[in-house]
Structures are given as structure tokens and as C-alpha cells.
CSV table of C-alpha atoms and ligand atoms in Angstrom, one decimal:
chain,number,residue,atom,x,y,z
J,1,CYS,CA,18.5,22.0,20.9
J,2,VAL,CA,21.3,19.4,21.0
J,3,SER,CA,23.9,19.3,24.4
J,4,SER,CA,27.1,17.9,23.6
J,5,SER,CA,26.0,14.0,25.3
J,6,SER,CA,24.7,14.1,21.2
J,7,THR,CA,21.3,12.7,22.8
J,8,LEU,CA,18.3,15.2,22.4
J,9,THR,CA,17.6,17.3,25.9
J,10,HIS,CA,14.0,16.9,25.4
J,11,GLY,CA,11.2,14.1,24.1
J,12,GLY,CA,7.8,14.1,24.5
J,13,ASP,CA,4.6,15.4,22.5
J,14,SER,CA,5.4,19.1,22.5
J,15,SER,CA,8.0,21.5,22.9
J,16,THR,CA,8.8,25.9,23.9
J,17,SER,CA,9.6,28.0,21.5
J,18,THR,CA,9.9,31.8,20.8
J,19,SER,CA,8.9,33.3,18.0
J,20,SER,CA,10.4,36.2,15.7
J,21,ASP,CA,8.8,38.8,18.0
J,22,GLY,CA,9.8,37.0,21.6
J,23,ALA,CA,6.6,35.6,21.6
J,24,LEU,CA,6.8,32.6,24.2
J,25,GLY,CA,4.9,29.5,22.3
J,26,VAL,CA,4.4,25.8,22.9
J,27,VAL,CA,4.6,23.6,19.9
J,28,ASP,CA,2.6,19.8,19.7
J,29,LEU,CA,5.5,17.8,18.2
J,30,ASN,CA,2.4,14.8,17.3
J,31,PRO,CA,2.1,14.9,13.1
J,32,PRO,CA,-2.1,16.1,12.4
J,33,ARG,CA,-4.5,14.0,14.1
J,34,GLY,CA,-4.8,10.8,12.5
J,35,THR,CA,-1.6,10.9,10.5
J,36,ARG,CA,1.8,9.4,11.2
J,37,ASP,CA,5.5,10.2,11.0
J,38,PHE,CA,7.9,7.7,9.9
J,39,PRO,CA,11.1,7.5,11.6
J,40,PRO,CA,14.1,5.7,10.2
J,41,GLU,CA,12.9,2.1,11.9
J,42,GLU,CA,9.3,2.8,10.3
J,43,MET,CA,10.1,4.0,7.2
J,44,ARG,CA,12.9,1.3,6.8
J,45,LEU,CA,9.8,-1.2,7.1
J,46,ARG,CA,7.8,0.7,5.3
J,47,THR,CA,10.4,1.0,2.3
J,48,TRP,CA,10.2,-2.9,2.4
J,49,LEU,CA,7.4,-3.7,1.8
J,50,PHE,CA,7.1,-0.9,-0.8
J,51,ASP,CA,9.8,-3.0,-2.6
J,52,ASN,CA,8.1,-5.7,-2.8
J,53,PHE,CA,5.2,-3.8,-4.6
J,54,ARG,CA,7.3,-2.3,-6.7
J,55,GLU,CA,9.0,-5.5,-7.3
J,56,VAL,CA,5.7,-7.6,-8.1
J,57,SER,CA,4.6,-4.6,-10.4
J,58,ARG,CA,7.9,-5.4,-12.3
J,59,THR,CA,8.0,-9.4,-12.4
J,60,MET,CA,4.0,-8.4,-14.1
J,61,ALA,CA,5.7,-5.9,-16.7
J,62,PHE,CA,3.0,-3.0,-15.1
J,63,GLU,CA,4.5,0.1,-15.8
J,64,GLU,CA,4.8,2.4,-12.5
J,65,VAL,CA,2.9,5.8,-12.9
J,66,ASP,CA,2.1,9.0,-10.1
J,67,PHE,CA,-1.0,12.0,-9.3
J,68,PRO,CA,-0.7,14.2,-7.6
J,69,VAL,CA,-2.2,14.1,-3.7
J,70,LEU,CA,-4.2,16.9,-4.4
J,71,GLU,CA,-7.6,16.6,-7.1
J,72,SER,CA,-10.1,18.2,-8.0
J,73,GLU,CA,-13.0,17.5,-6.1
J,74,ALA,CA,-15.2,16.4,-9.0
J,75,LEU,CA,-13.7,13.6,-9.7
J,76,PHE,CA,-14.9,11.8,-6.5
J,77,ILE,CA,-18.7,13.2,-6.2
J,78,ARG,CA,-20.5,11.0,-6.7
J,79,LYS,CA,-24.3,9.9,-5.4
J,80,ALA,CA,-24.8,6.3,-4.3
J,81,GLY,CA,-23.7,6.7,-0.3
J,82,GLU,CA,-20.1,5.6,-0.1
J,83,GLU,CA,-18.1,5.0,2.8
J,84,ILE,CA,-15.5,7.1,1.3
J,85,THR,CA,-17.4,9.6,-0.9
J,86,GLN,CA,-19.1,10.7,2.3
J,87,GLN,CA,-15.6,11.1,4.2
J,88,LEU,CA,-13.9,13.2,2.1
J,89,TYR,CA,-11.1,15.2,2.9
J,90,ASN,CA,-12.0,18.7,1.2
J,91,PHE,CA,-11.5,22.0,0.8
J,92,GLU,CA,-11.4,25.0,-0.9
J,93,ASP,CA,-8.2,26.4,-2.2
J,94,LYS,CA,-6.7,29.7,-2.1
J,95,GLY,CA,-7.9,30.1,-5.9
J,96,GLY,CA,-11.8,29.3,-4.3
J,97,ARG,CA,-11.2,26.0,-5.5
J,98,ARG,CA,-13.0,22.5,-5.2
J,99,VAL,CA,-9.9,20.0,-4.2
J,100,VAL,CA,-9.5,16.9,-2.3
J,101,LEU,CA,-6.6,14.7,-0.2
J,102,ARG,CA,-7.3,11.7,-2.8
J,103,PRO,CA,-9.3,9.6,-1.4
J,104,GLU,CA,-8.6,6.8,-3.5
J,105,ILE,CA,-6.1,6.5,-6.8
J,106,THR,CA,-8.3,4.9,-9.6
J,107,PRO,CA,-10.3,8.2,-10.6
J,108,SER,CA,-6.8,9.3,-10.9
J,109,LEU,CA,-5.9,7.0,-12.5
J,110,ALA,CA,-9.2,7.2,-15.3
J,111,ARG,CA,-8.3,10.2,-15.4
J,112,LEU,CA,-4.7,10.2,-17.0
J,113,VAL,CA,-5.8,7.4,-19.1
J,114,ILE,CA,-8.3,10.0,-21.3
J,115,LYS,CA,-6.6,12.6,-21.0
J,116,GLN,CA,-3.6,10.2,-22.9
J,117,GLY,CA,-6.2,9.2,-25.5
J,118,LYS,CA,-4.9,7.9,-28.5
J,119,SER,CA,-0.9,8.5,-27.4
J,120,VAL,CA,-1.6,5.1,-25.7
J,121,SER,CA,-2.3,2.0,-27.2
J,122,LEU,CA,-4.5,-0.7,-25.0
J,123,PRO,CA,-3.5,-2.2,-22.4
J,124,LEU,CA,-2.0,-0.6,-20.7
J,125,LYS,CA,-1.0,-2.0,-17.2
J,126,TRP,CA,-0.7,0.5,-14.4
J,127,PHE,CA,0.4,0.5,-10.7
J,128,THR,CA,1.4,3.1,-7.9
J,129,ILE,CA,2.4,3.1,-4.8
J,130,GLY,CA,-0.3,6.3,-3.0
J,131,GLN,CA,-0.9,8.1,0.4
J,132,CYS,CA,-4.8,8.2,0.0
J,133,TRP,CA,-6.9,10.5,2.4
J,134,ARG,CA,-9.9,10.4,4.2
J,135,TYR,CA,-11.7,12.8,7.4
J,136,GLU,CA,-14.0,11.4,9.4
J,137,ARG,CA,-14.3,12.2,12.8
J,138,MET,CA,-11.9,11.2,15.7
J,139,THR,CA,-14.9,9.5,17.3
J,140,ARG,CA,-13.1,6.4,16.5
J,141,GLY,CA,-9.6,6.5,16.5
J,142,ARG,CA,-8.6,5.6,13.3
J,143,ARG,CA,-6.5,6.8,11.1
J,144,ARG,CA,-6.9,9.6,7.9
J,145,GLU,CA,-4.3,8.3,5.8
J,146,HIS,CA,-2.7,5.4,4.2
J,147,TYR,CA,-0.5,4.6,1.4
J,148,GLN,CA,-2.0,2.4,-1.4
J,149,TRP,CA,-0.5,0.5,-3.9
J,150,ASN,CA,-2.7,-0.1,-7.0
J,151,MET,CA,-2.0,-2.0,-10.2
J,152,ASP,CA,-5.1,-1.6,-12.6
J,153,ILE,CA,-5.4,-2.7,-16.5
J,154,PHE,CA,-7.1,-0.9,-18.7
J,155,GLY,CA,-8.1,-2.2,-22.6
J,156,MET,CA,-8.6,-6.0,-21.3
J,157,PRO,CA,-13.0,-6.6,-21.1
J,158,LYS,CA,-12.0,-10.6,-20.6
J,159,VAL,CA,-12.2,-11.9,-16.6
J,160,ARG,CA,-7.8,-12.9,-17.9
J,161,ALA,CA,-7.2,-8.9,-16.4
J,162,GLU,CA,-9.2,-10.7,-12.6
J,163,ALA,CA,-7.2,-13.5,-13.4
J,164,GLU,CA,-3.6,-11.0,-14.0
J,165,LEU,CA,-4.6,-9.5,-10.6
J,166,ILE,CA,-5.2,-12.2,-8.9
J,167,GLN,CA,-1.5,-13.7,-9.5
J,168,ALA,CA,-0.1,-9.9,-8.5
J,169,ILE,CA,-1.6,-10.1,-5.2
J,170,VAL,CA,-0.9,-13.7,-4.9
J,171,LEU,CA,2.9,-13.1,-5.3
J,172,LEU,CA,3.0,-10.3,-2.9
J,173,PHE,CA,1.8,-12.4,-0.5
J,174,GLU,CA,4.1,-15.4,-1.3
J,175,ARG,CA,7.2,-13.5,-1.0
J,176,LEU,CA,6.5,-11.8,2.1
J,177,GLY,CA,5.8,-15.4,3.1
J,178,ILE,CA,2.6,-15.5,3.6
J,179,THR,CA,0.8,-19.0,2.6
J,180,SER,CA,-3.0,-19.9,1.7
J,181,SER,CA,-3.5,-20.9,4.3
J,182,ASP,CA,-2.9,-18.2,5.8
J,183,VAL,CA,-4.8,-15.6,3.6
J,184,GLY,CA,-8.0,-16.4,1.2
J,185,ILE,CA,-9.2,-14.0,-1.4
J,186,ARG,CA,-13.4,-14.3,-2.5
J,187,LEU,CA,-14.7,-13.4,-5.5
J,188,SER,CA,-17.5,-12.6,-7.3
J,189,SER,CA,-19.0,-10.8,-9.5
J,190,ARG,CA,-21.3,-7.9,-9.4
J,191,LYS,CA,-23.0,-9.6,-12.7
J,192,VAL,CA,-24.8,-12.4,-9.9
J,193,LEU,CA,-26.7,-9.0,-8.5
J,194,GLN,CA,-27.6,-7.4,-11.5
J,195,ALA,CA,-29.3,-11.3,-12.1
J,196,VAL,CA,-30.5,-11.6,-8.8
J,197,LEU,CA,-32.2,-7.6,-9.6
J,198,ASN,CA,-33.4,-8.7,-13.1
J,199,MET,CA,-35.1,-11.6,-11.6
J,200,TYR,CA,-36.9,-9.1,-9.7
J,201,SER,CA,-37.0,-6.3,-12.6
J,202,ILE,CA,-35.9,-3.7,-10.2
J,203,PRO,CA,-34.4,-0.4,-11.6
J,204,GLU,CA,-30.9,-0.1,-13.1
J,205,HIS,CA,-30.9,2.8,-11.3
J,206,LEU,CA,-30.7,0.9,-8.1
J,207,PHE,CA,-28.2,-1.0,-9.1
J,208,THR,CA,-25.1,1.2,-8.0
J,209,GLN,CA,-26.9,2.2,-4.6
J,210,VAL,CA,-28.2,-1.4,-3.8
J,211,CYS,CA,-24.5,-2.8,-3.8
J,212,VAL,CA,-22.7,-0.4,-2.2
J,213,ILE,CA,-26.0,-1.4,1.2
J,214,VAL,CA,-25.6,-5.4,0.2
J,215,ASP,CA,-21.5,-4.3,1.1
J,216,LYS,CA,-22.3,-3.7,4.4
J,217,LEU,CA,-22.8,-7.5,5.1
J,218,GLY,CA,-20.5,-8.4,8.1
J,219,LYS,CA,-20.6,-4.9,9.2
J,220,LEU,CA,-24.1,-4.7,10.6
J,221,SER,CA,-27.2,-6.7,11.1
J,222,ARG,CA,-28.7,-8.4,8.5
J,223,GLU,CA,-31.7,-6.4,9.8
J,224,GLU,CA,-30.3,-3.4,9.5
J,225,ILE,CA,-29.7,-4.1,5.5
J,226,GLU,CA,-32.8,-5.2,4.6
J,227,LYS,CA,-33.8,-2.3,6.3
J,228,GLU,CA,-32.0,0.1,4.1
J,229,LEU,CA,-32.9,-2.3,1.1
J,230,ILE,CA,-36.1,-1.3,2.2
J,231,SER,CA,-35.5,2.2,1.9
J,232,THR,CA,-34.8,2.1,-1.4
J,233,GLY,CA,-37.7,1.0,-3.0
J,234,LEU,CA,-37.3,-2.6,-2.7
J,235,SER,CA,-39.9,-5.2,-2.2
J,236,SER,CA,-39.4,-7.4,0.8
J,237,GLU,CA,-39.4,-10.8,-1.6
J,238,ALA,CA,-36.6,-9.2,-3.8
J,239,VAL,CA,-34.9,-8.9,-0.4
J,240,GLN,CA,-34.9,-11.8,1.1
J,241,GLY,CA,-33.5,-13.1,-2.8
J,242,ILE,CA,-31.0,-11.2,-2.9
J,243,ILE,CA,-29.8,-12.2,0.5
J,244,GLU,CA,-29.8,-15.6,0.0
J,245,VAL,CA,-28.0,-14.9,-3.6
J,246,LEU,CA,-25.8,-13.2,-1.8
J,247,SER,CA,-25.3,-15.7,1.1
J,248,LEU,CA,-24.0,-18.3,-1.5
J,249,LYS,CA,-20.6,-19.9,-1.1
J,250,SER,CA,-20.7,-22.3,-4.2
J,251,LEU,CA,-20.2,-21.7,-7.8
J,252,SER,CA,-22.3,-24.4,-8.7
J,253,ARG,CA,-25.2,-23.5,-6.3
J,254,LEU,CA,-25.6,-20.0,-7.8
J,255,GLU,CA,-25.3,-21.5,-11.7
J,256,GLU,CA,-28.2,-24.1,-10.7
J,257,VAL,CA,-30.1,-20.6,-9.2
J,258,LEU,CA,-29.4,-18.0,-12.0
J,259,GLY,CA,-28.0,-20.2,-14.7
J,260,SER,CA,-25.4,-21.1,-17.1
J,261,ASP,CA,-25.7,-18.7,-19.5
J,262,VAL,CA,-25.8,-15.9,-16.9
J,263,GLU,CA,-22.5,-13.7,-17.8
J,264,ALA,CA,-21.6,-13.6,-13.9
J,265,VAL,CA,-21.3,-17.5,-13.6
J,266,ALA,CA,-19.7,-18.0,-17.3
J,267,ASP,CA,-16.8,-15.1,-16.0
J,268,LEU,CA,-16.6,-16.6,-12.8
J,269,LYS,CA,-15.9,-20.5,-14.5
J,270,LYS,CA,-13.5,-18.8,-16.6
J,271,LEU,CA,-11.9,-16.9,-13.7
J,272,PHE,CA,-11.6,-20.7,-12.0
J,273,SER,CA,-10.3,-22.1,-14.5
J,274,PHE,CA,-7.3,-20.2,-15.0
J,275,ALA,CA,-6.7,-20.3,-11.3
J,276,GLU,CA,-5.7,-23.6,-12.0
J,277,GLN,CA,-3.2,-22.4,-14.5
J,278,TYR,CA,-1.9,-19.7,-12.9
J,279,GLY,CA,-1.6,-22.0,-9.9
J,280,TYR,CA,-3.2,-20.3,-7.1
J,281,ALA,CA,-6.3,-22.4,-7.2
J,282,ASP,CA,-5.9,-22.6,-3.5
J,283,TRP,CA,-6.0,-19.1,-3.1
J,284,ILE,CA,-9.4,-18.1,-4.2
J,285,CYS,CA,-12.9,-19.3,-3.1
J,286,PHE,CA,-16.4,-18.1,-4.1
J,287,ASP,CA,-18.9,-15.7,-2.0
J,288,ALA,CA,-21.8,-14.2,-3.6
J,289,SER,CA,-21.3,-11.5,-0.5
J,290,VAL,CA,-17.7,-10.2,-1.8
J,291,VAL,CA,-19.6,-7.2,-3.7
J,292,ARG,CA,-17.1,-5.0,-2.5
J,293,GLY,CA,-18.2,-0.5,-1.2
J,294,LEU,CA,-17.0,1.5,-4.7
J,295,ALA,CA,-19.9,2.3,-6.3
J,296,TYR,CA,-18.2,1.9,-9.7
J,297,TYR,CA,-17.4,-1.6,-10.2
J,298,THR,CA,-19.5,-3.6,-12.8
J,299,GLY,CA,-18.6,-7.0,-13.0
J,300,VAL,CA,-16.1,-9.6,-10.8
J,301,VAL,CA,-15.2,-8.6,-7.9
J,302,PHE,CA,-12.6,-9.6,-5.4
J,303,GLU,CA,-11.0,-9.5,-1.9
J,304,ALA,CA,-8.5,-10.6,0.8
J,305,PHE,CA,-8.7,-12.3,3.8
J,306,ASP,CA,-7.2,-13.6,6.7
J,307,ARG,CA,-8.3,-17.0,7.2
J,308,LYS,CA,-8.2,-16.0,11.3
J,309,GLY,CA,-11.5,-12.8,10.3
J,310,GLU,CA,-9.1,-10.9,12.7
J,311,LEU,CA,-9.0,-8.2,10.3
J,312,ARG,CA,-10.6,-6.1,8.1
J,313,ALA,CA,-10.0,-6.7,3.7
J,314,ILE,CA,-6.2,-7.0,3.2
J,315,CYS,CA,-7.1,-5.7,-0.2
J,316,GLY,CA,-9.7,-5.3,-3.2
J,317,GLY,CA,-10.6,-4.5,-6.0
J,318,GLY,CA,-12.6,-5.8,-9.5
J,319,ARG,CA,-13.5,-4.3,-12.8
J,320,TYR,CA,-15.7,-1.1,-13.2
J,321,ASP,CA,-16.1,-1.1,-17.5
J,322,ARG,CA,-18.2,1.9,-17.0
J,323,LEU,CA,-15.9,4.7,-15.0
J,324,LEU,CA,-14.3,6.3,-17.9
J,325,SER,CA,-17.9,7.6,-19.4
J,326,THR,CA,-18.7,9.1,-15.9
J,327,PHE,CA,-16.1,11.5,-16.8
J,328,GLY,CA,-17.4,12.4,-20.3
J,329,SER,CA,-15.0,9.5,-21.9
J,330,GLU,CA,-15.9,7.0,-23.8
J,331,ASP,CA,-15.1,4.0,-21.6
J,332,VAL,CA,-12.4,1.7,-21.7
J,333,PRO,CA,-12.7,-1.5,-20.2
J,334,ALA,CA,-10.7,-1.8,-16.7
J,335,CYS,CA,-9.6,-3.5,-13.6
J,336,GLY,CA,-7.7,-2.8,-10.4
J,337,PHE,CA,-7.2,-3.7,-7.1
J,338,GLY,CA,-5.9,-1.4,-4.0
J,339,PHE,CA,-3.6,-3.0,-1.4
J,340,GLY,CA,-3.2,-1.0,1.9
J,341,ASP,CA,-0.2,-0.7,4.1
J,342,ALA,CA,-1.5,-1.2,7.7
J,343,VAL,CA,-3.3,-4.8,7.3
J,344,ILE,CA,-0.5,-6.7,5.5
J,345,VAL,CA,2.3,-5.2,7.8
J,346,GLU,CA,-0.8,-5.7,11.1
J,347,LEU,CA,-0.9,-10.0,9.6
J,348,LEU,CA,2.8,-10.3,8.9
J,349,LYS,CA,2.8,-8.8,13.5
J,350,GLU,CA,0.3,-11.7,13.4
J,351,LYS,CA,2.6,-14.5,11.8
J,352,GLY,CA,5.6,-13.5,12.7
J,353,LEU,CA,6.6,-12.1,9.5
J,354,LEU,CA,8.2,-9.3,10.3
J,355,PRO,CA,11.9,-9.5,8.8
J,356,ASP,CA,14.7,-7.7,10.1
J,357,LEU,CA,15.7,-4.4,9.4
J,358,SER,CA,17.8,-2.8,12.1
J,359,ARG,CA,20.4,-0.4,10.3
J,360,GLN,CA,22.9,-1.7,8.2
J,361,ILE,CA,26.1,-0.3,7.0
J,362,ASP,CA,29.6,-0.9,5.7
J,363,ASP,CA,32.4,1.2,7.2
J,364,ILE,CA,33.1,3.7,9.3
J,365,VAL,CA,35.8,6.2,8.6
J,366,PHE,CA,37.4,7.7,11.7
J,367,PRO,CA,39.7,9.9,12.1
J,368,LEU,CA,42.6,8.8,15.0
J,369,ASP,CA,43.4,13.3,15.6
J,370,GLU,CA,42.1,16.4,14.0
J,371,GLU,CA,44.6,16.4,11.8
J,372,LEU,CA,43.7,13.1,9.6
J,373,GLU,CA,40.0,14.5,9.1
J,374,GLY,CA,41.1,15.5,5.8
J,375,PRO,CA,42.9,12.1,5.0
J,376,ALA,CA,39.5,10.0,6.7
J,377,SER,CA,37.5,12.3,4.1
J,378,SER,CA,39.4,10.8,1.3
J,379,VAL,CA,39.0,7.9,2.3
J,380,ALA,CA,35.6,8.2,3.0
J,381,SER,CA,35.2,9.6,0.0
J,382,SER,CA,37.0,6.8,-2.4
J,383,LEU,CA,34.9,4.3,-0.5
J,384,ARG,CA,31.3,5.9,-1.4
J,385,LYS,CA,32.5,6.4,-5.4
J,386,LYS,CA,32.7,2.6,-5.0
J,387,GLY,CA,29.1,2.0,-3.4
J,388,ARG,CA,29.7,1.5,0.0
J,389,SER,CA,27.9,3.0,2.6
J,390,VAL,CA,30.6,5.0,4.6
J,391,ASP,CA,29.5,6.5,7.8
J,392,LEU,CA,32.7,9.8,8.4
J,393,ALA,CA,33.0,9.7,12.5
J,394,GLU,CA,34.6,12.7,13.9
J,395,ASP,CA,36.1,14.8,16.8
J,396,LYS,CA,34.3,11.7,18.9
J,397,ARG,CA,36.6,9.3,21.2
J,398,LEU,CA,37.6,5.7,19.7
J,399,LYS,CA,35.1,4.1,22.5
J,400,TRP,CA,32.6,6.1,21.4
J,401,VAL,CA,32.6,4.9,17.9
J,402,PHE,CA,32.8,1.1,19.1
J,403,LYS,CA,29.9,1.9,20.6
J,404,HIS,CA,28.3,3.3,17.6
J,405,ALA,CA,29.7,0.8,14.6
J,406,GLU,CA,27.7,-2.0,16.7
J,407,ARG,CA,24.9,0.2,17.2
J,408,ILE,CA,24.4,0.9,13.6
J,409,ASN,CA,25.4,-3.0,12.6
J,410,ALA,CA,29.2,-1.7,10.1
J,411,SER,CA,30.9,-4.4,8.6
J,412,ARG,CA,34.0,-2.7,8.6
J,413,LEU,CA,36.3,0.1,11.5
J,414,ILE,CA,38.8,1.8,9.5
J,415,LEU,CA,40.8,3.8,11.7
J,416,VAL,CA,43.3,6.4,9.8
J,417,GLY,CA,46.3,7.0,12.0
J,418,LYS,CA,49.5,9.7,12.0
J,419,SER,CA,52.3,6.8,11.1
J,420,GLU,CA,49.9,4.8,9.1
J,421,TRP,CA,49.0,7.4,6.8
J,422,GLU,CA,52.5,8.3,6.7
J,423,ARG,CA,53.5,5.1,5.1
J,424,GLY,CA,50.1,5.4,2.9
J,425,MET,CA,48.6,2.8,5.2
J,426,VAL,CA,44.9,2.4,7.0
J,427,ARG,CA,44.0,-0.2,9.6
J,428,VAL,CA,41.5,-1.7,8.9
J,429,LYS,CA,39.4,-4.4,11.5
J,430,ILE,CA,36.2,-6.3,11.0
J,431,LEU,CA,34.2,-5.9,13.8
J,432,SER,CA,32.6,-9.4,12.8
J,433,THR,CA,35.4,-11.2,13.3
J,434,ARG,CA,37.7,-8.4,15.7
J,435,GLU,CA,40.2,-9.2,12.4
J,436,GLU,CA,42.5,-6.4,12.0
J,437,PHE,CA,45.2,-5.5,10.0
J,438,GLU,CA,46.7,-2.5,7.7
J,439,VAL,CA,46.1,-2.2,4.5
J,440,LYS,CA,47.0,0.8,1.4
J,441,ALA,CA,44.8,3.4,1.5
J,442,CYS,CA,44.5,3.4,-2.7
J,443,ASP,CA,43.4,-0.4,-2.0
J,444,LEU,CA,40.4,0.1,0.0
J,445,GLU,CA,37.6,-0.9,-1.4
U,501,4JN,N1,-9.8,5.5,1.4
U,501,4JN,C1,-9.3,6.0,2.5
U,501,4JN,C2,-8.7,6.6,3.0
U,501,4JN,C3,-7.8,6.8,4.3
U,501,4JN,C4,-7.7,5.9,4.9
U,501,4JN,BR1,-6.7,5.7,6.3
U,501,4JN,N2,-8.8,3.9,5.0
U,501,4JN,C5,-9.0,4.4,3.6
């Protein structure tokens, strides 16, 4: 209900409503728990961030793709105990189908690559920005949705793919004014853990489960990690060996422990060599404790972190060479990352790097009296066709229009008055300099 003062007479968390049968109800004005509205100011920030995601994707020659937020639940059923699969936003639809609000994007990408089959030539470089969901008890009051920028390469078996993706991440940070003093990218390979499990003759089927457990390093205590590892059937000797290797922060030390013929060491040395060539070596560091929490990673894994250590991972990703075969297809080597829209904004705020995104329009066109509303519309229409953003202000007092112009940062005020219009003229006021002049309406641009 909008009153004559053009401001809403209510605000807050609820309003009374009457349904068609006259019943009085109370509508909760908040969005569902764990979700966000994006009013104009927040939407301008989100659009600015996503425009930067898109611009980096463009310079990396990635193609944009998109998928339904709603996916078959079967795409996300995995047995490795990941948090992401334990918090599925899943339900049965009216057709009795088991569906989910997707918790991540990668399985949808894999589904589409399989579906496209031979009609696409590899390598594929695809990106998307999409909303992802989780359903966790609101005990921790965490959000249930966020937007993720995903960049994935299919059909590039060598670490060149990882090198490309890390460049994309660095380019994004640099675009936002973040430096390698603010943020680092720690990287490792799951082949490190594979090598350690081989040293202790641990059966292959435990690999994924062990990865999900050791990903909790830093979140759970060492004792808790050891306990969970023991519970999978690992010997305490193997558990100590795993934790010892995963605490390594030096690639040369890793080489001493595993030997230089281990694929993990060769991959990582190659990746660090690429980093020098790309020019982002000061952004990356080896950290054997990085395994990431998704079951399907098979090789290099990486995550960006704030060097103050105050925030959760800013983005993360890795190689997943055997995901497609879990969907019944032949495998295609793949590598990708997900970059959420929340932690990065916390970091930008903390660094004072949020841009000024106040509303800005080019022109306000104002008829000085009612009979000039038609001419004012034609002036506005002509300017819009020339690409100007034009707000047509009507049935307001001139005093209000000046306040409005200031509020929306208009560059010009175009006044359509009777005497000027009769001469084919309009009055233009440059709001930054207060300069005022008449101009032929047909010459306005
Ligand atoms: N996967 C996922 C989905 C939604 C949020 Br919020 N965080 C993580």
C-alpha cells in the first residue's frame, strides 16, 4: 500500500493480508530461511562480481553454459560421506521423482558432456554462474544457498588444465584489487595420498573415504581425524604415515619421501614450472594437507585462502578424471573449480575493496506541467533509443525532482516547458556544474 508521500507505509518482517475469502492472514516478508533477497543495492554488487567472473571467463576463451537448478537426486548420490551429499536439498516431486536443488555444478556439467557425446570436440572449456543449495538444520544459522562461478575443462589430461584454471582465479583476484599478499592458492594432489595408501597396502576402495576424512584437517582435531581414519580399518601406523606426509609443505621434501618417479611429484613440479611461465608463481604454494572434500577428485587439488586465515576457503577445485564413468559413460579427463559469491565479498569488505556502486542514470526528463507529459515522453523515448538511461519523472513538484535527481545520481535534468517546447526547445541542466542552457529537442543526445 503506497501512500501519497510515495513511501511504503509499512516495513519490517510481516504485513497483514486478507485472502479472497476475507480471512486475515500475516505474510512473512522474509525470504525462506537461509536464503537471500537481492534488493537493488545488493543486486548491483552481485552483478558487478558476476560481470568480473564473466570477463575472466571471456579472456580465458571459456564458453558459458547453464543448467536447471533442479536436478535428479541420482546425480548426487555418493557413498563417501561427504558433507555435500549429507545436506542435499532433496524431495519428491508431484510425479514421484526424487529430485534435488543442486548442491554443486560439476555433476550437471558431466551430465551435459555425456549427453553431447560425439557432437562436441575436446577439449571443452565451459563456465557457468549458478545458485547452489544445501539443507542443513538451521542450528548454525548458515545460508542454504549461494551462487558459484564454475570453470571446467574436459579433455585435457595434463596439468596444463590446472595451470589454466589457476590463472583464471588469479586474474579474477587481480581484477578485484586483491594481491598475492592478501591471498594464496595452496595446492597438492590426491595422488600424494594415493602413494601413501599404496605404501601401506591400503585397499583402493578406502581411498575416497580417506580423502573425505583428511579434508577435515584444520576443522577437526588431529585426534578426531585419527579416530575416523582408524574407524575405516586403517592401522595406526598407516594413520601416522598419512598424517605425517599430509603435513608436508615442501615439494622437495615430498620428493624425498615419495621419490621423484611418483606421478604426484611429477605433476606438481610441472605445475609449479607452468606457474613461473604464467607469472603467478607468487600466488601458489604446495601444501600436502589440501585434499578438498569432494569424493570425485583424482589428481591435483587446490584452494584459495586469505593469508590472515580469518575466512573459509575462497574457492577450490581439482582434477576429476573418473567422474563420467560413475554416470555410465566412458571417462573424459576433467578439471574445474567452484568460486562462491559469499567469502569473496567478506574479503573485499575486509580489504576495503568494495567499489562504489551507487545508482547512476544519465537523464531525468521532467514535464513542467501536465499538458507537456506527451512531449516529455517523446524526448525520453528519443534519448533512450540513443542509449541514454532516462528516468521520466511525472506529476511531481520541481523541488522533488531535484532531490530525486541527486538521489539517483542523474547527470542531466531535461526540463520540458511550454514556452520552450513551442520553439522546439528544451532546457538542460548539468547537475554536476549547475550549468543550464536551452537546446533543440531534436538535437538532444
Ligand atoms: N554446496 C553448497 C551449497 C550451498 C551453500 Br550456502 N554452500 C555450499
